[in-house]
mmCIF file of C-alpha atoms in Angstrom:
data_model
loop_
_atom_site.group_PDB
_atom_site.id
_atom_site.type_symbol
_atom_site.label_atom_id
_atom_site.label_comp_id
_atom_site.label_asym_id
_atom_site.label_seq_id
_atom_site.Cartn_x
_atom_site.Cartn_y
_atom_site.Cartn_z
ATOM 1 C CA UNK A 1 -33.144 1.179 6.953
ATOM 2 C CA UNK A 2 -31.617 2.633 10.121
ATOM 3 C CA UNK A 3 -27.938 2.245 11.071
ATOM 4 C CA UNK A 4 -28.946 -0.015 13.944
ATOM 5 C CA UNK A 5 -30.990 -2.329 11.678
ATOM 6 C CA UNK A 6 -28.163 -2.481 9.156
ATOM 7 C CA UNK A 7 -25.565 -3.338 11.811
ATOM 8 C CA UNK A 8 -27.932 -5.896 13.332
ATOM 9 C CA UNK A 9 -28.284 -7.617 9.997
ATOM 10 C CA UNK A 10 -24.533 -7.792 9.569
ATOM 11 C CA UNK A 11 -24.030 -9.202 13.088
ATOM 12 C CA UNK A 12 -26.714 -11.877 12.406
ATOM 13 C CA UNK A 13 -25.110 -12.859 9.099
ATOM 14 C CA UNK A 14 -21.604 -12.966 10.666
ATOM 15 C CA UNK A 15 -22.857 -15.088 13.542
ATOM 16 C CA UNK A 16 -24.691 -17.573 11.234
ATOM 17 C CA UNK A 17 -21.686 -17.824 8.883
ATOM 18 C CA UNK A 18 -19.254 -18.241 11.817
ATOM 19 C CA UNK A 19 -21.367 -21.099 13.205
ATOM 20 C CA UNK A 20 -21.659 -22.854 9.852
ATOM 21 C CA UNK A 21 -17.980 -22.492 9.212
ATOM 22 C CA UNK A 22 -16.989 -23.734 12.698
ATOM 23 C CA UNK A 23 -19.363 -26.713 12.603
ATOM 24 C CA UNK A 24 -19.139 -27.860 8.960
ATOM 25 C CA UNK A 25 -16.629 -26.111 6.689
ATOM 26 C CA UNK A 26 -13.811 -25.672 9.233
ATOM 27 C CA UNK A 27 -11.800 -23.120 7.238
ATOM 28 C CA UNK A 28 -9.735 -20.397 8.968
ATOM 29 C CA UNK A 29 -12.395 -18.054 10.362
ATOM 30 C CA UNK A 30 -11.939 -15.003 8.108
ATOM 31 C CA UNK A 31 -11.633 -17.156 4.995
ATOM 32 C CA UNK A 32 -14.687 -19.257 5.906
ATOM 33 C CA UNK A 33 -16.790 -16.124 6.486
ATOM 34 C CA UNK A 34 -15.795 -14.652 3.142
ATOM 35 C CA UNK A 35 -16.408 -17.897 1.280
ATOM 36 C CA UNK A 36 -19.959 -18.148 2.728
ATOM 37 C CA UNK A 37 -20.561 -14.465 1.952
ATOM 38 C CA UNK A 38 -19.360 -14.996 -1.656
ATOM 39 C CA UNK A 39 -21.721 -18.062 -1.956
ATOM 40 C CA UNK A 40 -24.565 -15.950 -0.638
ATOM 41 C CA UNK A 41 -23.837 -13.337 -3.315
ATOM 42 C CA UNK A 42 -23.777 -15.998 -6.003
ATOM 43 C CA UNK A 43 -27.073 -17.422 -4.777
ATOM 44 C CA UNK A 44 -28.526 -13.864 -4.971
ATOM 45 C CA UNK A 45 -27.362 -13.630 -8.597
ATOM 46 C CA UNK A 46 -29.114 -16.920 -9.399
ATOM 47 C CA UNK A 47 -32.271 -15.773 -7.577
ATOM 48 C CA UNK A 48 -31.960 -12.491 -9.495
ATOM 49 C CA UNK A 49 -32.008 -14.318 -12.803
ATOM 50 C CA UNK A 50 -35.246 -16.060 -11.793
ATOM 51 C CA UNK A 51 -36.803 -13.129 -9.987
ATOM 52 C CA UNK A 52 -34.982 -9.832 -10.752
ATOM 53 C CA UNK A 53 -36.572 -7.667 -8.025
ATOM 54 C CA UNK A 54 -34.893 -9.828 -5.380
ATOM 55 C CA UNK A 55 -31.388 -9.008 -6.655
ATOM 56 C CA UNK A 56 -32.317 -5.371 -7.123
ATOM 57 C CA UNK A 57 -33.540 -5.173 -3.500
ATOM 58 C CA UNK A 58 -30.374 -6.773 -2.100
ATOM 59 C CA UNK A 59 -28.127 -4.523 -4.251
ATOM 60 C CA UNK A 60 -29.964 -1.397 -3.137
ATOM 61 C CA UNK A 61 -29.732 -2.481 0.478
ATOM 62 C CA UNK A 62 -25.975 -3.103 0.242
ATOM 63 C CA UNK A 63 -25.327 0.100 -1.676
ATOM 64 C CA UNK A 64 -26.732 2.126 1.275
ATOM 65 C CA UNK A 65 -23.854 0.857 3.442
ATOM 66 C CA UNK A 66 -20.878 3.220 3.032
ATOM 67 C CA UNK A 67 -18.147 0.581 3.139
ATOM 68 C CA UNK A 68 -15.344 3.168 2.956
ATOM 69 C CA UNK A 69 -16.696 5.249 5.795
ATOM 70 C CA UNK A 70 -17.563 2.196 7.932
ATOM 71 C CA UNK A 71 -14.046 0.734 7.595
ATOM 72 C CA UNK A 72 -11.793 3.767 7.312
ATOM 73 C CA UNK A 73 -13.894 5.958 9.617
ATOM 74 C CA UNK A 74 -14.761 3.516 12.359
ATOM 75 C CA UNK A 75 -13.595 -0.130 12.203
ATOM 76 C CA UNK A 76 -9.987 0.302 11.107
ATOM 77 C CA UNK A 77 -8.922 2.177 14.264
ATOM 78 C CA UNK A 78 -10.168 -0.593 16.509
ATOM 79 C CA UNK A 79 -8.555 -3.404 14.465
ATOM 80 C CA UNK A 80 -5.211 -1.627 14.211
ATOM 81 C CA UNK A 81 -5.126 -0.987 17.978
ATOM 82 C CA UNK A 82 -6.112 -4.603 18.727
ATOM 83 C CA UNK A 83 -3.143 -5.777 16.633
ATOM 84 C CA UNK A 84 -0.712 -3.133 17.858
ATOM 85 C CA UNK A 85 -1.121 -3.887 21.574
ATOM 86 C CA UNK A 86 0.311 -7.393 21.013
ATOM 87 C CA UNK A 87 3.447 -6.102 19.204
ATOM 88 C CA UNK A 88 6.443 -6.890 21.409
ATOM 89 C CA UNK A 89 8.639 -3.823 21.532
ATOM 90 C CA UNK A 90 11.866 -5.654 22.191
ATOM 91 C CA UNK A 91 11.358 -7.834 19.115
ATOM 92 C CA UNK A 92 10.190 -4.867 17.077
ATOM 93 C CA UNK A 93 13.408 -3.013 17.953
ATOM 94 C CA UNK A 94 15.494 -5.926 16.665
ATOM 95 C CA UNK A 95 13.526 -5.989 13.429
ATOM 96 C CA UNK A 96 12.887 -2.257 13.179
ATOM 97 C CA UNK A 97 15.028 -1.751 10.036
ATOM 98 C CA UNK A 98 13.126 -4.507 8.186
ATOM 99 C CA UNK A 99 9.749 -3.196 9.362
ATOM 100 C CA UNK A 100 10.541 0.428 8.505
ATOM 101 C CA UNK A 101 11.979 -0.259 5.035
ATOM 102 C CA UNK A 102 9.292 -2.777 4.114
ATOM 103 C CA UNK A 103 6.470 -0.497 5.259
ATOM 104 C CA UNK A 104 7.853 2.603 3.525
ATOM 105 C CA UNK A 105 10.268 1.910 0.678
ATOM 106 C CA UNK A 106 8.593 -1.302 -0.389
ATOM 107 C CA UNK A 107 5.153 0.349 -0.436
ATOM 108 C CA UNK A 108 6.398 3.242 -2.490
ATOM 109 C CA UNK A 109 8.242 0.905 -4.929
ATOM 110 C CA UNK A 110 5.119 -1.299 -5.234
ATOM 111 C CA UNK A 111 2.880 1.739 -5.883
ATOM 112 C CA UNK A 112 4.967 2.918 -8.833
ATOM 113 C CA UNK A 113 5.722 -0.472 -10.359
ATOM 114 C CA UNK A 114 2.059 -1.512 -10.280
ATOM 115 C CA UNK A 115 0.948 1.874 -11.540
ATOM 116 C CA UNK A 116 3.281 1.691 -14.533
ATOM 117 C CA UNK A 117 2.523 -2.005 -15.272
ATOM 118 C CA UNK A 118 -1.242 -1.517 -15.141
ATOM 119 C CA UNK A 119 -0.993 1.665 -17.274
ATOM 120 C CA UNK A 120 0.583 -0.336 -20.144
ATOM 121 C CA UNK A 121 -1.572 -3.418 -19.501
ATOM 122 C CA UNK A 122 -4.739 -1.303 -20.021
ATOM 123 C CA UNK A 123 -3.296 0.123 -23.213
ATOM 124 C CA UNK A 124 -2.673 -3.450 -24.401
ATOM 125 C CA UNK A 125 -6.371 -4.213 -23.786
ATOM 126 C CA UNK A 126 -7.387 -0.980 -25.495
ATOM 127 C CA UNK A 127 -8.617 0.526 -22.290
ATOM 128 C CA UNK A 128 -6.159 3.438 -21.856
ATOM 129 C CA UNK A 129 -6.503 5.423 -18.636
ATOM 130 C CA UNK A 130 -4.700 8.410 -17.233
ATOM 131 C CA UNK A 131 -1.371 7.532 -15.549
ATOM 132 C CA UNK A 132 -2.342 9.309 -12.297
ATOM 133 C CA UNK A 133 -5.349 7.019 -11.933
ATOM 134 C CA UNK A 134 -3.152 3.953 -12.511
ATOM 135 C CA UNK A 135 -0.816 5.267 -9.844
ATOM 136 C CA UNK A 136 -3.804 5.733 -7.575
ATOM 137 C CA UNK A 137 -4.650 2.072 -8.074
ATOM 138 C CA UNK A 138 -1.064 1.101 -7.329
ATOM 139 C CA UNK A 139 -1.226 2.921 -3.979
ATOM 140 C CA UNK A 140 -4.550 1.288 -2.910
ATOM 141 C CA UNK A 141 -3.593 -2.245 -3.859
ATOM 142 C CA UNK A 142 -0.048 -2.080 -2.265
ATOM 143 C CA UNK A 143 -0.955 -2.319 1.427
ATOM 144 C CA UNK A 144 -0.937 -5.835 2.899
ATOM 145 C CA UNK A 145 -3.550 -6.985 5.383
ATOM 146 C CA UNK A 146 -2.270 -8.518 8.655
ATOM 147 C CA UNK A 147 -5.790 -9.652 9.689
ATOM 148 C CA UNK A 148 -6.176 -12.693 7.447
ATOM 149 C CA UNK A 149 -2.612 -14.012 7.581
ATOM 150 C CA UNK A 150 -1.374 -13.736 11.111
ATOM 151 C CA UNK A 151 -3.587 -16.482 12.594
ATOM 152 C CA UNK A 152 -2.540 -18.879 9.851
ATOM 153 C CA UNK A 153 1.167 -18.121 10.170
ATOM 154 C CA UNK A 154 1.095 -18.599 13.960
ATOM 155 C CA UNK A 155 -0.038 -22.149 13.430
ATOM 156 C CA UNK A 156 2.907 -22.677 11.082
ATOM 157 C CA UNK A 157 5.489 -22.346 13.853
ATOM 158 C CA UNK A 158 7.428 -19.604 12.121
ATOM 159 C CA UNK A 159 10.052 -17.655 14.090
ATOM 160 C CA UNK A 160 9.047 -14.829 16.234
ATOM 161 C CA UNK A 161 11.236 -12.451 14.266
ATOM 162 C CA UNK A 162 9.548 -13.357 10.971
ATOM 163 C CA UNK A 163 6.089 -13.033 12.622
ATOM 164 C CA UNK A 164 7.130 -9.609 13.884
ATOM 165 C CA UNK A 165 8.299 -8.515 10.388
ATOM 166 C CA UNK A 166 5.008 -9.598 8.809
ATOM 167 C CA UNK A 167 2.766 -8.080 11.501
ATOM 168 C CA UNK A 168 4.830 -4.916 11.914
ATOM 169 C CA UNK A 169 5.110 -4.348 8.173
ATOM 170 C CA UNK A 170 1.382 -4.865 7.715
ATOM 171 C CA UNK A 171 0.315 -2.594 10.593
ATOM 172 C CA UNK A 172 2.618 0.229 9.553
ATOM 173 C CA UNK A 173 2.208 -0.074 5.782
ATOM 174 C CA UNK A 174 -1.556 0.154 6.140
ATOM 175 C CA UNK A 175 -1.026 3.695 7.525
ATOM 176 C CA UNK A 176 1.785 4.547 5.026
ATOM 177 C CA UNK A 177 -0.249 3.315 2.055
ATOM 178 C CA UNK A 178 -3.279 5.333 3.120
ATOM 179 C CA UNK A 179 -1.044 8.423 3.335
ATOM 180 C CA UNK A 180 0.349 7.719 -0.141
ATOM 181 C CA UNK A 181 -3.132 7.160 -1.535
ATOM 182 C CA UNK A 182 -4.535 10.351 -0.064
ATOM 183 C CA UNK A 183 -1.545 12.321 -1.371
ATOM 184 C CA UNK A 184 -1.907 10.946 -4.924
ATOM 185 C CA UNK A 185 -5.697 11.421 -4.667
ATOM 186 C CA UNK A 186 -5.316 15.130 -3.911
ATOM 187 C CA UNK A 187 -2.947 15.505 -6.883
ATOM 188 C CA UNK A 188 -5.409 13.650 -9.104
ATOM 189 C CA UNK A 189 -8.276 15.926 -8.030
ATOM 190 C CA UNK A 190 -6.333 19.175 -8.572
ATOM 191 C CA UNK A 191 -3.073 18.463 -10.497
ATOM 192 C CA UNK A 192 -2.411 22.143 -11.321
ATOM 193 C CA UNK A 193 -2.389 23.169 -7.660
ATOM 194 C CA UNK A 194 0.354 20.766 -6.540
ATOM 195 C CA UNK A 195 4.163 21.058 -6.639
ATOM 196 C CA UNK A 196 6.598 18.327 -5.745
ATOM 197 C CA UNK A 197 7.489 20.199 -2.503
ATOM 198 C CA UNK A 198 3.779 20.284 -1.566
ATOM 199 C CA UNK A 199 3.539 16.540 -2.003
ATOM 200 C CA UNK A 200 6.556 15.878 0.254
ATOM 201 C CA UNK A 201 5.162 18.312 2.854
ATOM 202 C CA UNK A 202 1.759 16.637 2.838
ATOM 203 C CA UNK A 203 3.283 13.172 3.149
ATOM 204 C CA UNK A 204 5.550 14.238 6.044
ATOM 205 C CA UNK A 205 2.663 15.978 7.801
ATOM 206 C CA UNK A 206 0.431 12.935 7.573
ATOM 207 C CA UNK A 207 2.973 10.212 8.245
ATOM 208 C CA UNK A 208 5.433 11.782 10.764
ATOM 209 C CA UNK A 209 2.648 13.826 12.371
ATOM 210 C CA UNK A 210 0.575 10.697 12.895
ATOM 211 C CA UNK A 211 3.447 8.771 14.502
ATOM 212 C CA UNK A 212 4.421 11.666 16.767
ATOM 213 C CA UNK A 213 0.819 12.347 17.842
ATOM 214 C CA UNK A 214 0.221 8.595 18.473
ATOM 215 C CA UNK A 215 3.343 8.259 20.532
ATOM 216 C CA UNK A 216 2.473 11.279 22.699
ATOM 217 C CA UNK A 217 -1.091 9.997 23.105
ATOM 218 C CA UNK A 218 0.193 6.518 24.078
ATOM 219 C CA UNK A 219 2.549 7.927 26.788
ATOM 220 C CA UNK A 220 -0.205 10.208 28.135
ATOM 221 C CA UNK A 221 -2.432 7.123 28.553
ATOM 222 C CA UNK A 222 0.458 5.189 30.065
ATOM 223 C CA UNK A 223 1.273 7.859 32.724
ATOM 224 C CA UNK A 224 -2.430 8.070 33.655
ATOM 225 C CA UNK A 225 -2.716 4.278 33.954
ATOM 226 C CA UNK A 226 0.203 4.236 36.413
ATOM 227 C CA UNK A 227 -1.976 6.029 38.930
ATOM 228 C CA UNK A 228 -4.804 3.502 39.022
ATOM 229 C CA UNK A 229 -5.536 -0.235 39.309
ATOM 230 C CA UNK A 230 -8.996 -0.788 37.966
ATOM 231 C CA UNK A 231 -9.476 -2.864 34.832
ATOM 232 C CA UNK A 232 -12.843 -1.229 33.957
ATOM 233 C CA UNK A 233 -11.330 2.272 33.917
ATOM 234 C CA UNK A 234 -8.170 1.051 32.094
ATOM 235 C CA UNK A 235 -10.239 -0.635 29.317
ATOM 236 C CA UNK A 236 -12.361 2.483 29.035
ATOM 237 C CA UNK A 237 -9.208 4.590 28.657
ATOM 238 C CA UNK A 238 -7.968 2.465 25.748
ATOM 239 C CA UNK A 239 -11.352 2.972 24.091
ATOM 240 C CA UNK A 240 -10.956 6.681 24.556
ATOM 241 C CA UNK A 241 -7.521 6.556 22.979
ATOM 242 C CA UNK A 242 -8.784 4.715 19.950
ATOM 243 C CA UNK A 243 -11.979 6.641 19.317
ATOM 244 C CA UNK A 244 -10.912 10.141 20.517
ATOM 245 C CA UNK A 245 -7.347 9.789 19.205
ATOM 246 C CA UNK A 246 -8.435 8.656 15.719
ATOM 247 C CA UNK A 247 -11.034 11.457 15.466
ATOM 248 C CA UNK A 248 -8.584 14.110 16.685
ATOM 249 C CA UNK A 249 -5.877 12.877 14.310
ATOM 250 C CA UNK A 250 -8.223 13.356 11.386
ATOM 251 C CA UNK A 251 -9.149 16.789 12.702
ATOM 252 C CA UNK A 252 -5.541 17.998 12.819
ATOM 253 C CA UNK A 253 -4.797 16.329 9.448
ATOM 254 C CA UNK A 254 -2.329 13.673 10.524
ATOM 255 C CA UNK A 255 -2.547 9.922 9.801
ATOM 256 C CA UNK A 256 -5.128 8.316 12.098
ATOM 257 C CA UNK A 257 -4.007 4.782 11.353
ATOM 258 C CA UNK A 258 -0.332 5.459 12.108
ATOM 259 C CA UNK A 259 -1.311 7.342 15.297
ATOM 260 C CA UNK A 260 -3.378 4.425 16.587
ATOM 261 C CA UNK A 261 -0.614 1.883 15.773
ATOM 262 C CA UNK A 262 1.955 4.017 17.606
ATOM 263 C CA UNK A 263 -0.350 4.495 20.661
ATOM 264 C CA UNK A 264 -1.196 0.791 20.713
ATOM 265 C CA UNK A 265 2.442 -0.258 20.790
ATOM 266 C CA UNK A 266 3.189 2.144 23.670
ATOM 267 C CA UNK A 267 0.173 1.070 25.706
ATOM 268 C CA UNK A 268 0.699 -2.623 24.869
ATOM 269 C CA UNK A 269 4.256 -2.543 26.191
ATOM 270 C CA UNK A 270 4.784 0.230 28.723
ATOM 271 C CA UNK A 271 1.154 0.404 29.791
ATOM 272 C CA UNK A 272 0.878 -3.365 30.505
ATOM 273 C CA UNK A 273 4.055 -3.160 32.622
ATOM 274 C CA UNK A 274 2.138 -1.005 35.100
ATOM 275 C CA UNK A 275 -1.077 -3.094 35.065
ATOM 276 C CA UNK A 276 -2.094 -5.967 37.340
ATOM 277 C CA UNK A 277 -2.473 -9.413 35.852
ATOM 278 C CA UNK A 278 -6.243 -9.097 36.129
ATOM 279 C CA UNK A 279 -6.251 -5.818 34.160
ATOM 280 C CA UNK A 280 -4.007 -7.287 31.451
ATOM 281 C CA UNK A 281 -6.287 -10.322 31.157
ATOM 282 C CA UNK A 282 -9.428 -8.173 30.767
ATOM 283 C CA UNK A 283 -7.689 -5.750 28.390
ATOM 284 C CA UNK A 284 -6.483 -8.604 26.127
ATOM 285 C CA UNK A 285 -9.824 -10.380 26.141
ATOM 286 C CA UNK A 286 -11.772 -7.194 25.473
ATOM 287 C CA UNK A 287 -9.723 -6.191 22.444
ATOM 288 C CA UNK A 288 -9.531 -9.787 21.195
ATOM 289 C CA UNK A 289 -13.365 -9.904 21.192
ATOM 290 C CA UNK A 290 -13.638 -6.521 19.524
ATOM 291 C CA UNK A 291 -11.129 -7.563 16.875
ATOM 292 C CA UNK A 292 -12.804 -10.923 16.180
ATOM 293 C CA UNK A 293 -16.297 -9.353 15.928
ATOM 294 C CA UNK A 294 -15.216 -6.528 13.569
ATOM 295 C CA UNK A 295 -13.204 -8.940 11.424
ATOM 296 C CA UNK A 296 -16.221 -11.150 11.059
ATOM 297 C CA UNK A 297 -18.352 -8.232 9.902
ATOM 298 C CA UNK A 298 -15.559 -6.971 7.607
ATOM 299 C CA UNK A 299 -15.084 -10.204 5.730
ATOM 300 C CA UNK A 300 -18.825 -10.830 5.401
ATOM 301 C CA UNK A 301 -19.050 -7.369 3.877
ATOM 302 C CA UNK A 302 -16.130 -8.051 1.525
ATOM 303 C CA UNK A 303 -17.867 -11.180 0.238
ATOM 304 C CA UNK A 304 -21.187 -9.371 -0.196
ATOM 305 C CA UNK A 305 -19.466 -6.578 -2.181
ATOM 306 C CA UNK A 306 -19.619 -9.014 -5.128
ATOM 307 C CA UNK A 307 -23.152 -7.811 -5.702
ATOM 308 C CA UNK A 308 -21.836 -4.295 -6.398
ATOM 309 C CA UNK A 309 -18.935 -5.260 -8.656
ATOM 310 C CA UNK A 310 -19.109 -4.665 -12.402
ATOM 311 C CA UNK A 311 -18.598 -8.212 -13.709
ATOM 312 C CA UNK A 312 -17.187 -7.231 -17.096
ATOM 313 C CA UNK A 313 -15.269 -10.218 -18.581
ATOM 314 C CA UNK A 314 -12.414 -7.996 -19.786
ATOM 315 C CA UNK A 315 -12.064 -6.420 -16.372
ATOM 316 C CA UNK A 316 -11.955 -9.823 -14.668
ATOM 317 C CA UNK A 317 -9.270 -11.056 -17.108
ATOM 318 C CA UNK A 318 -7.225 -7.959 -16.510
ATOM 319 C CA UNK A 319 -7.701 -8.552 -12.780
ATOM 320 C CA UNK A 320 -6.153 -12.084 -12.990
ATOM 321 C CA UNK A 321 -3.200 -10.806 -15.032
ATOM 322 C CA UNK A 322 -2.725 -8.038 -12.430
ATOM 323 C CA UNK A 323 -2.493 -10.734 -9.733
ATOM 324 C CA UNK A 324 0.657 -12.091 -11.384
ATOM 325 C CA UNK A 325 2.005 -8.536 -11.752
ATOM 326 C CA UNK A 326 1.237 -7.879 -8.070
ATOM 327 C CA UNK A 327 3.090 -11.019 -6.870
ATOM 328 C CA UNK A 328 6.156 -10.205 -8.944
ATOM 329 C CA UNK A 329 6.001 -6.609 -7.798
ATOM 330 C CA UNK A 330 5.703 -7.710 -4.179
ATOM 331 C CA UNK A 331 8.850 -9.837 -4.497
ATOM 332 C CA UNK A 332 10.780 -7.003 -6.178
ATOM 333 C CA UNK A 333 9.660 -4.405 -3.651
ATOM 334 C CA UNK A 334 10.824 -6.676 -0.794
ATOM 335 C CA UNK A 335 14.075 -7.834 -2.556
ATOM 336 C CA UNK A 336 15.411 -4.277 -3.222
ATOM 337 C CA UNK A 337 15.337 -3.060 0.426
ATOM 338 C CA UNK A 338 16.538 -6.502 1.680
ATOM 339 C CA UNK A 339 19.780 -6.086 -0.270
ATOM 340 C CA UNK A 340 20.658 -2.801 1.471
ATOM 341 C CA UNK A 341 23.630 -2.789 3.775
ATOM 342 C CA UNK A 342 21.226 -2.260 6.686
ATOM 343 C CA UNK A 343 19.317 -5.485 6.155
ATOM 344 C CA UNK A 344 21.647 -7.838 4.369
ATOM 345 C CA UNK A 345 22.364 -10.004 7.381
ATOM 346 C CA UNK A 346 18.806 -10.258 8.633
ATOM 347 C CA UNK A 347 16.581 -11.321 5.728
ATOM 348 C CA UNK A 348 17.062 -14.494 3.690
ATOM 349 C CA UNK A 349 15.550 -15.437 0.250
ATOM 350 C CA UNK A 350 13.235 -17.858 2.143
ATOM 351 C CA UNK A 351 11.954 -14.944 4.215
ATOM 352 C CA UNK A 352 11.250 -12.856 1.118
ATOM 353 C CA UNK A 353 9.281 -15.717 -0.470
ATOM 354 C CA UNK A 354 7.149 -16.157 2.644
ATOM 355 C CA UNK A 355 6.561 -12.371 2.860
ATOM 356 C CA UNK A 356 5.628 -12.327 -0.829
ATOM 357 C CA UNK A 357 3.020 -15.062 -0.612
ATOM 358 C CA UNK A 358 1.941 -13.916 2.815
ATOM 359 C CA UNK A 359 1.273 -10.299 1.632
ATOM 360 C CA UNK A 360 -2.523 -10.662 1.531
ATOM 361 C CA UNK A 361 -4.750 -7.796 0.328
ATOM 362 C CA UNK A 362 -8.019 -7.089 2.229
ATOM 363 C CA UNK A 363 -10.620 -4.702 3.229
ATOM 364 C CA UNK A 364 -8.490 -1.535 3.144
ATOM 365 C CA UNK A 365 -7.806 -1.896 -0.574
ATOM 366 C CA UNK A 366 -11.548 -2.373 -1.275
ATOM 367 C CA UNK A 367 -12.471 0.606 0.930
ATOM 368 C CA UNK A 368 -9.953 2.874 -0.842
ATOM 369 C CA UNK A 369 -11.169 1.739 -4.246
ATOM 370 C CA UNK A 370 -14.775 2.405 -3.337
ATOM 371 C CA UNK A 371 -13.787 5.939 -2.134
ATOM 372 C CA UNK A 372 -12.743 6.939 -5.658
ATOM 373 C CA UNK A 373 -14.862 9.348 -7.707
ATOM 374 C CA UNK A 374 -16.735 8.033 -10.770
ATOM 375 C CA UNK A 375 -14.641 10.118 -13.208
ATOM 376 C CA UNK A 376 -11.568 8.254 -11.966
ATOM 377 C CA UNK A 377 -12.723 5.030 -13.627
ATOM 378 C CA UNK A 378 -14.076 3.740 -10.324
ATOM 379 C CA UNK A 379 -15.887 0.710 -11.752
ATOM 380 C CA UNK A 380 -12.662 -0.636 -13.308
ATOM 381 C CA UNK A 381 -10.506 -0.201 -10.205
ATOM 382 C CA UNK A 382 -13.202 -1.646 -7.849
ATOM 383 C CA UNK A 383 -13.487 -4.773 -10.070
ATOM 384 C CA UNK A 384 -9.734 -5.296 -10.327
ATOM 385 C CA UNK A 385 -9.391 -4.742 -6.526
ATOM 386 C CA UNK A 386 -12.137 -7.209 -5.746
ATOM 387 C CA UNK A 387 -10.621 -9.924 -8.022
ATOM 388 C CA UNK A 388 -7.220 -9.419 -6.379
ATOM 389 C CA UNK A 389 -8.527 -9.413 -2.821
ATOM 390 C CA UNK A 390 -10.646 -12.513 -3.429
ATOM 391 C CA UNK A 391 -7.725 -14.394 -4.906
ATOM 392 C CA UNK A 392 -5.424 -13.136 -2.159
ATOM 393 C CA UNK A 393 -7.617 -14.282 0.719
ATOM 394 C CA UNK A 394 -9.064 -17.510 -0.765
ATOM 395 C CA UNK A 395 -5.896 -18.817 -2.502
ATOM 396 C CA UNK A 396 -2.891 -17.232 -0.759
ATOM 397 C CA UNK A 397 -4.672 -17.262 2.596
ATOM 398 C CA UNK A 398 -5.450 -20.988 2.381
ATOM 399 C CA UNK A 399 -1.909 -21.974 1.295
ATOM 400 C CA UNK A 400 0.381 -19.490 3.061
ATOM 401 C CA UNK A 401 0.695 -21.752 6.109
ATOM 402 C CA UNK A 402 1.737 -24.699 3.952
ATOM 403 C CA UNK A 403 4.171 -22.563 2.036
ATOM 404 C CA UNK A 404 5.741 -21.303 5.276
ATOM 405 C CA UNK A 405 6.025 -24.857 6.626
ATOM 406 C CA UNK A 406 7.568 -26.170 3.450
ATOM 407 C CA UNK A 407 10.120 -23.398 3.203
ATOM 408 C CA UNK A 408 10.978 -23.728 6.877
ATOM 409 C CA UNK A 409 11.429 -27.462 6.398
ATOM 410 C CA UNK A 410 13.818 -26.865 3.491
ATOM 411 C CA UNK A 411 15.639 -24.223 5.529
#
């Protein structure tokens, strides 16, 4: 099957599911798409029990799609930019301490607590694994996904500052978590070749290099946009930033996700100041459409990944226990930075609870799990990740708006 045929099939499925959800189910779009994809996977399992070749054909077809390369190599840059151009710089500056600490310190704390907890949990279930692989799992499951939660929270009438903390943290910790994951992955692949100083240098190169490169790229695009007033050229320039910038960031070994977020924030604020109202309208509509289309494809793919998951009962049970561990860890990793002198006046216990329940996991976690090598216990980590992501989106995603409203009402 060619790439065009595969992509066409995904677009058709996403369009059908979106229509069915909008007309009949009426769930939030990303959740409705994933529910229908999961139901499709379950139907395929039932059909497979009756006629095994049908399930085998569907599984083989899905296995030919490189989910990790599709998301991390292509889709992620577009979705991060689409989110970043709507970040208001003046609000981000007010909440910068919260966003920086939550996207860095909280992610690192979460990685180690989850890694340690899962290490001993697996020993308890007589499935001992190397600690470095448990730490790797901690890094891939720590990033939160802004895609599924922001639309729901906006309808909950939360404050702009809280919305900025959630969106800013999610956008930046996606990039930070990927850097942490890649750093640990390199250590896991060749532990004898790495010293602690090498790890710090690699992290600094990826993270700070990505932010610096993205900022420079964003300002270059901004200065060029000041010289023209043509929405077609301006939209094309943003496409060039996303596609060319992401590819070049990977080439010079800095974080592509962080570079695109930084460039998106610069263009979305300074760039729009120099644009006409018509250009701003077209730019926003174009990236909104790109974002909605890619999100539809992503969540359909997440639901269909059930066909590739090892449904071992013990793995599934461990996955549900890990959900509890993850929620507790999420609270702790937010609570610790929030008690620092820098943040004490800005973040309340209500905010931490909303951030804890609103910290959804999504496609990035699945993509990172699928990128693991077989000798790293890939089947186990993929199953645990899928269970957590499914719970996160279907349960937390459906209730986070109500939780936010209830806590705001009490506040």
